[in-house]
C-alpha atoms as a printed R data frame, in Angstrom:
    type eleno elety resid chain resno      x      y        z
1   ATOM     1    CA   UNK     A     1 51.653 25.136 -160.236
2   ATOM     2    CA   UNK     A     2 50.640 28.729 -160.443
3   ATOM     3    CA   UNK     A     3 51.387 31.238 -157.635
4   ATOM     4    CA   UNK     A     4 52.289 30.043 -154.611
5   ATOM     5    CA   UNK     A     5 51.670 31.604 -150.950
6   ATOM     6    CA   UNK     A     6 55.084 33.271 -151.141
7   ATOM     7    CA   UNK     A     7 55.462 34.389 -154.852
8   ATOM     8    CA   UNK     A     8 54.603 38.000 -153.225
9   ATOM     9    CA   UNK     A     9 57.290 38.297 -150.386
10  ATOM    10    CA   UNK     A    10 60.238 37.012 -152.870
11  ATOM    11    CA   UNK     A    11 58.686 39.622 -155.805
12  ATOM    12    CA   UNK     A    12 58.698 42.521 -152.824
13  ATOM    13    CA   UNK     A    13 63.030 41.724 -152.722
14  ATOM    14    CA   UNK     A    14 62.714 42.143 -157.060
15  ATOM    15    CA   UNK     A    15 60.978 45.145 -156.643
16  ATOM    16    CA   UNK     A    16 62.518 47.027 -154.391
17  ATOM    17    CA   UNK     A    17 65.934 45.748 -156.367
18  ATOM    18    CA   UNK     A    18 64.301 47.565 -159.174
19  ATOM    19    CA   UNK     A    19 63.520 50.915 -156.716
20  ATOM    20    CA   UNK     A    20 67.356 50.648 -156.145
21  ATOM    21    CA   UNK     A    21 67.877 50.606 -159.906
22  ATOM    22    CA   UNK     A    22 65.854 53.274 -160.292
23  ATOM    23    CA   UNK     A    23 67.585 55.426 -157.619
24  ATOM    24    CA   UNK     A    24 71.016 55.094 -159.146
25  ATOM    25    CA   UNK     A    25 69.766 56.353 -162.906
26  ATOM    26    CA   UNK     A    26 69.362 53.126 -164.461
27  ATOM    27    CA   UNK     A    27 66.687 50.720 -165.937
28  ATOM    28    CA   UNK     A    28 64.407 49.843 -162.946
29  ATOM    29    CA   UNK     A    29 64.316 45.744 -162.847
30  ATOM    30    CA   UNK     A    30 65.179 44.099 -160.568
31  ATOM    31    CA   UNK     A    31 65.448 40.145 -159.452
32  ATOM    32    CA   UNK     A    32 66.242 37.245 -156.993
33  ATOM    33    CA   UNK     A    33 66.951 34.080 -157.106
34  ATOM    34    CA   UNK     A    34 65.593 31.886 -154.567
35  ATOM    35    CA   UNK     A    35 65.613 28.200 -153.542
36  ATOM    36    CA   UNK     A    36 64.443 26.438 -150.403
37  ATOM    37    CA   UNK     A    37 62.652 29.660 -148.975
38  ATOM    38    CA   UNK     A    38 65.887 31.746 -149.198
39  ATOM    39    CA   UNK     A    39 67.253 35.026 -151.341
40  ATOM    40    CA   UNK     A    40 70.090 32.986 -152.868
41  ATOM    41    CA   UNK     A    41 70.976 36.713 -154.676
42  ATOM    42    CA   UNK     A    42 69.025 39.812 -155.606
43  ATOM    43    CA   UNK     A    43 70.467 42.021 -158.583
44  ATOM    44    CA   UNK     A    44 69.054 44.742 -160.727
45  ATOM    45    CA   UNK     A    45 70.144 46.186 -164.221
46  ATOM    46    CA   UNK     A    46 72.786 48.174 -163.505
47  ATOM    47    CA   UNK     A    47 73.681 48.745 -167.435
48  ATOM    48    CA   UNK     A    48 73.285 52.205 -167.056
49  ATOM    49    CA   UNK     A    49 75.653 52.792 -163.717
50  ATOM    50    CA   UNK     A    50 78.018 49.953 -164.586
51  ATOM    51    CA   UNK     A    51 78.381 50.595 -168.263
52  ATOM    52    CA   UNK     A    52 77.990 46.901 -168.722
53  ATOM    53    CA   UNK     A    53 76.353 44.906 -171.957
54  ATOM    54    CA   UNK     A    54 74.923 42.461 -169.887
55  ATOM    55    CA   UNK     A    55 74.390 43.235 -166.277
56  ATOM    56    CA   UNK     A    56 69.872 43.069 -166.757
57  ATOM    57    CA   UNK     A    57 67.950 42.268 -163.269
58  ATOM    58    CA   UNK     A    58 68.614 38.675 -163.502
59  ATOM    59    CA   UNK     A    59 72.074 38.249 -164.596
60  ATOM    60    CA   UNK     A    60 73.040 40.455 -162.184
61  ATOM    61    CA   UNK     A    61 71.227 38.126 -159.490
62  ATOM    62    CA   UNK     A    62 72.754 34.780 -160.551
63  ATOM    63    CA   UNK     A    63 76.042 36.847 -159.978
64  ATOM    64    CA   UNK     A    64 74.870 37.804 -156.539
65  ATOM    65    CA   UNK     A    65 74.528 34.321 -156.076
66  ATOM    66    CA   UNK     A    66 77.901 33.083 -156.906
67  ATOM    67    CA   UNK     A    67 78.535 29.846 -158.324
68  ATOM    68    CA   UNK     A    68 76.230 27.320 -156.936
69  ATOM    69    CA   UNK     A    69 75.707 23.471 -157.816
70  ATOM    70    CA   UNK     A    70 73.462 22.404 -160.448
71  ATOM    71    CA   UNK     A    71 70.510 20.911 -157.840
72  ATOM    72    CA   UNK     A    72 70.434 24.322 -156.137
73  ATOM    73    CA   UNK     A    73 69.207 25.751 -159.317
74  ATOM    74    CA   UNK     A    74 66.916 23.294 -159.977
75  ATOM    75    CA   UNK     A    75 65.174 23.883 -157.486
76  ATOM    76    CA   UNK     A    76 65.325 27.507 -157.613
77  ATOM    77    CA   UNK     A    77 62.884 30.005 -158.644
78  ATOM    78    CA   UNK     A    78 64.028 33.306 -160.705
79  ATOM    79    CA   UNK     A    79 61.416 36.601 -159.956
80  ATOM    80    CA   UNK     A    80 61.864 38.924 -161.842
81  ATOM    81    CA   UNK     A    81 60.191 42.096 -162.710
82  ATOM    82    CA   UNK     A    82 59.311 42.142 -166.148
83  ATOM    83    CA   UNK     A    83 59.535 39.896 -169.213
84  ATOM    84    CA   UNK     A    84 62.927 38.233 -169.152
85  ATOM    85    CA   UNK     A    85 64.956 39.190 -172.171
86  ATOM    86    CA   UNK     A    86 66.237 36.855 -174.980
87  ATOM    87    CA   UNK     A    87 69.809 36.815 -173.060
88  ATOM    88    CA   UNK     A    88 68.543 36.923 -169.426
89  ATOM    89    CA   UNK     A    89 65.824 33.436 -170.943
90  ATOM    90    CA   UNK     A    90 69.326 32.078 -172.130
91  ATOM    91    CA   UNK     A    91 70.852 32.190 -168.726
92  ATOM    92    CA   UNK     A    92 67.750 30.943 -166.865
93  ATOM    93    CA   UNK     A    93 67.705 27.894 -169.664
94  ATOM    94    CA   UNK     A    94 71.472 27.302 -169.003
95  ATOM    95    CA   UNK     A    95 71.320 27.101 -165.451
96  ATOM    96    CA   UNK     A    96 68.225 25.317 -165.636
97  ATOM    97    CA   UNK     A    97 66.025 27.244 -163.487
98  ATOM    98    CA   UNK     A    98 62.384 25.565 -163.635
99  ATOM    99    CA   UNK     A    99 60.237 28.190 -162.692
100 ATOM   100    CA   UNK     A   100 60.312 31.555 -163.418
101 ATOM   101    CA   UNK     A   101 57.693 34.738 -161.385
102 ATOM   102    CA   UNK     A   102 57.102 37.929 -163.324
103 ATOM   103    CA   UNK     A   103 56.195 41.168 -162.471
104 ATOM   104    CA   UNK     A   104 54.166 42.026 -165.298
105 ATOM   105    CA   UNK     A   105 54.518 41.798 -168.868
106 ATOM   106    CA   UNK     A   106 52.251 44.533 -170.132
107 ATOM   107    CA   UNK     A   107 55.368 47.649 -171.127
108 ATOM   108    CA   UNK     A   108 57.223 44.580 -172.088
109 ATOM   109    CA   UNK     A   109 56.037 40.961 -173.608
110 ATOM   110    CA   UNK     A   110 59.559 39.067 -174.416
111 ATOM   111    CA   UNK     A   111 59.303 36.067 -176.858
112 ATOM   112    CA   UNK     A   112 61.566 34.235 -174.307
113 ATOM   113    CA   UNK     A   113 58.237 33.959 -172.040
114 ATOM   114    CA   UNK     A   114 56.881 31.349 -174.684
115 ATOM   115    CA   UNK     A   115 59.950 29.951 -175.380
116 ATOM   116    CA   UNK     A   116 60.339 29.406 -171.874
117 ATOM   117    CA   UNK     A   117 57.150 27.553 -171.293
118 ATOM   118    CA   UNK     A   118 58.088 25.340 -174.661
119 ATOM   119    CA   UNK     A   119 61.057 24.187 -172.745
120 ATOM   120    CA   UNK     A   120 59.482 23.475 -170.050
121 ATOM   121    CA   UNK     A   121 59.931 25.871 -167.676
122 ATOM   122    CA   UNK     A   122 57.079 27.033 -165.544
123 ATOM   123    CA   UNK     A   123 55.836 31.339 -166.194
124 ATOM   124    CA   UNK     A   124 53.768 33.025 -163.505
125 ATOM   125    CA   UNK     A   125 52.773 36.206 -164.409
126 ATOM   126    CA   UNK     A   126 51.709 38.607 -160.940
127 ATOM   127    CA   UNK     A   127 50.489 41.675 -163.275
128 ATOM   128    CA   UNK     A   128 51.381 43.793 -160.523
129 ATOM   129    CA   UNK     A   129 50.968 47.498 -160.885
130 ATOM   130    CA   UNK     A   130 54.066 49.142 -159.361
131 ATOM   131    CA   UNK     A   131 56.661 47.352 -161.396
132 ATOM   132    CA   UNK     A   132 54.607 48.650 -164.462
133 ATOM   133    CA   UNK     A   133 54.404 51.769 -162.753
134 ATOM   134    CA   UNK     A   134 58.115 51.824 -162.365
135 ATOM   135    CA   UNK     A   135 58.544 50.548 -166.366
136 ATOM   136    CA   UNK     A   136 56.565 53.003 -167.580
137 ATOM   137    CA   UNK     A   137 57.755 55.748 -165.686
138 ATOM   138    CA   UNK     A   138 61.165 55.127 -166.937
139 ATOM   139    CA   UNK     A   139 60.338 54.333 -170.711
140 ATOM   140    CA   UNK     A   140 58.833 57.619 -171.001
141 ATOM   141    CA   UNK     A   141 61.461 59.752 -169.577
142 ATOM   142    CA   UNK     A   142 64.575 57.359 -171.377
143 ATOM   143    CA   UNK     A   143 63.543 56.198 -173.496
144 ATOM   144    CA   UNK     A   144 66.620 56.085 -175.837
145 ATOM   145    CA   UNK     A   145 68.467 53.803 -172.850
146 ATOM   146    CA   UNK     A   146 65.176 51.522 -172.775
147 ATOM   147    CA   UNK     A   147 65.747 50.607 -176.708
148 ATOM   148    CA   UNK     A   148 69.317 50.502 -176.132
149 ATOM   149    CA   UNK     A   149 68.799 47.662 -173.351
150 ATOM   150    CA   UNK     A   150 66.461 45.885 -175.427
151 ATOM   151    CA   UNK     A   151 68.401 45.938 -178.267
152 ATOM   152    CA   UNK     A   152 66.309 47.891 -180.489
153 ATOM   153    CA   UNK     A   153 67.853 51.634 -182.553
């Protein structure tokens, strides 16, 4: 348990999901799923570009990943660069995904981190500066379209 040898190399394919976010005017976090040493998908919120209620980081990676079988994801890993959401927890509990890699929590601490960890599911927070960076960046130049994603007026 904890971080493992190659928690930084699959975060690098989040982050640089969330650069592309960033690029194309929208909410910069990004994700990947990834079982058995492999990308399975990589996504980032593209709320902003797609006009979409639900396409966060990670939603948008399980849908890079197509359907898969239910051993696949329990074996998988989601990283993700920031505190999952409420919704984005729901899909990682539905799919059953048993381990989840942040980027950093500190412009965002979600309550689905601890109800995460009460189902079970294993947290690893990195705390790594440039996805904060990125967060922070964006909050204070939108933020009207940060509430909006996070479902606060």
């Amino acid at each position: 348990m904890g971080v493992r040898p190659d928690d930084r190399q699959f975060m690098e394919v989040a982050i640089e999901q969330a650069r592309l976010g960033r690029d194309e005017g929208g909410v910069p976090i990004g994700a990947a799923l990834v079982a058995d040493g492999r990308v399975l998908g990589a996504g980032h919120n593209r709320r902003v570009q797609d006009g979409s209620a639900i396409r966060h980081g990670e939603t948008d990676a399980l849908e890079a990943a197509g359907r898969l079988p239910a051993p696949v994801y329990a074996r998988a890993t989601m990283y993700t660069t920031l505190s999952p959401c409420d919704m984005c927890t729901g899909a990682i509990l539905l799919y059953k995904i048993p381990r989840v890699v942040i980027g950093e929590n500190r412009t965002f601490l979600s309550p689905g981190e601890a109800y995460l960890r009460s189902r079970g599911v294993e947290v690893v927070n990195l705390d790594l500066p440039e996805p904060r960076a990125l967060m922070e960046a964006f909050v204070a130049a939108r933020p009207d379209v940060w509430n909006e994603d996070i479902g606060e007026p």
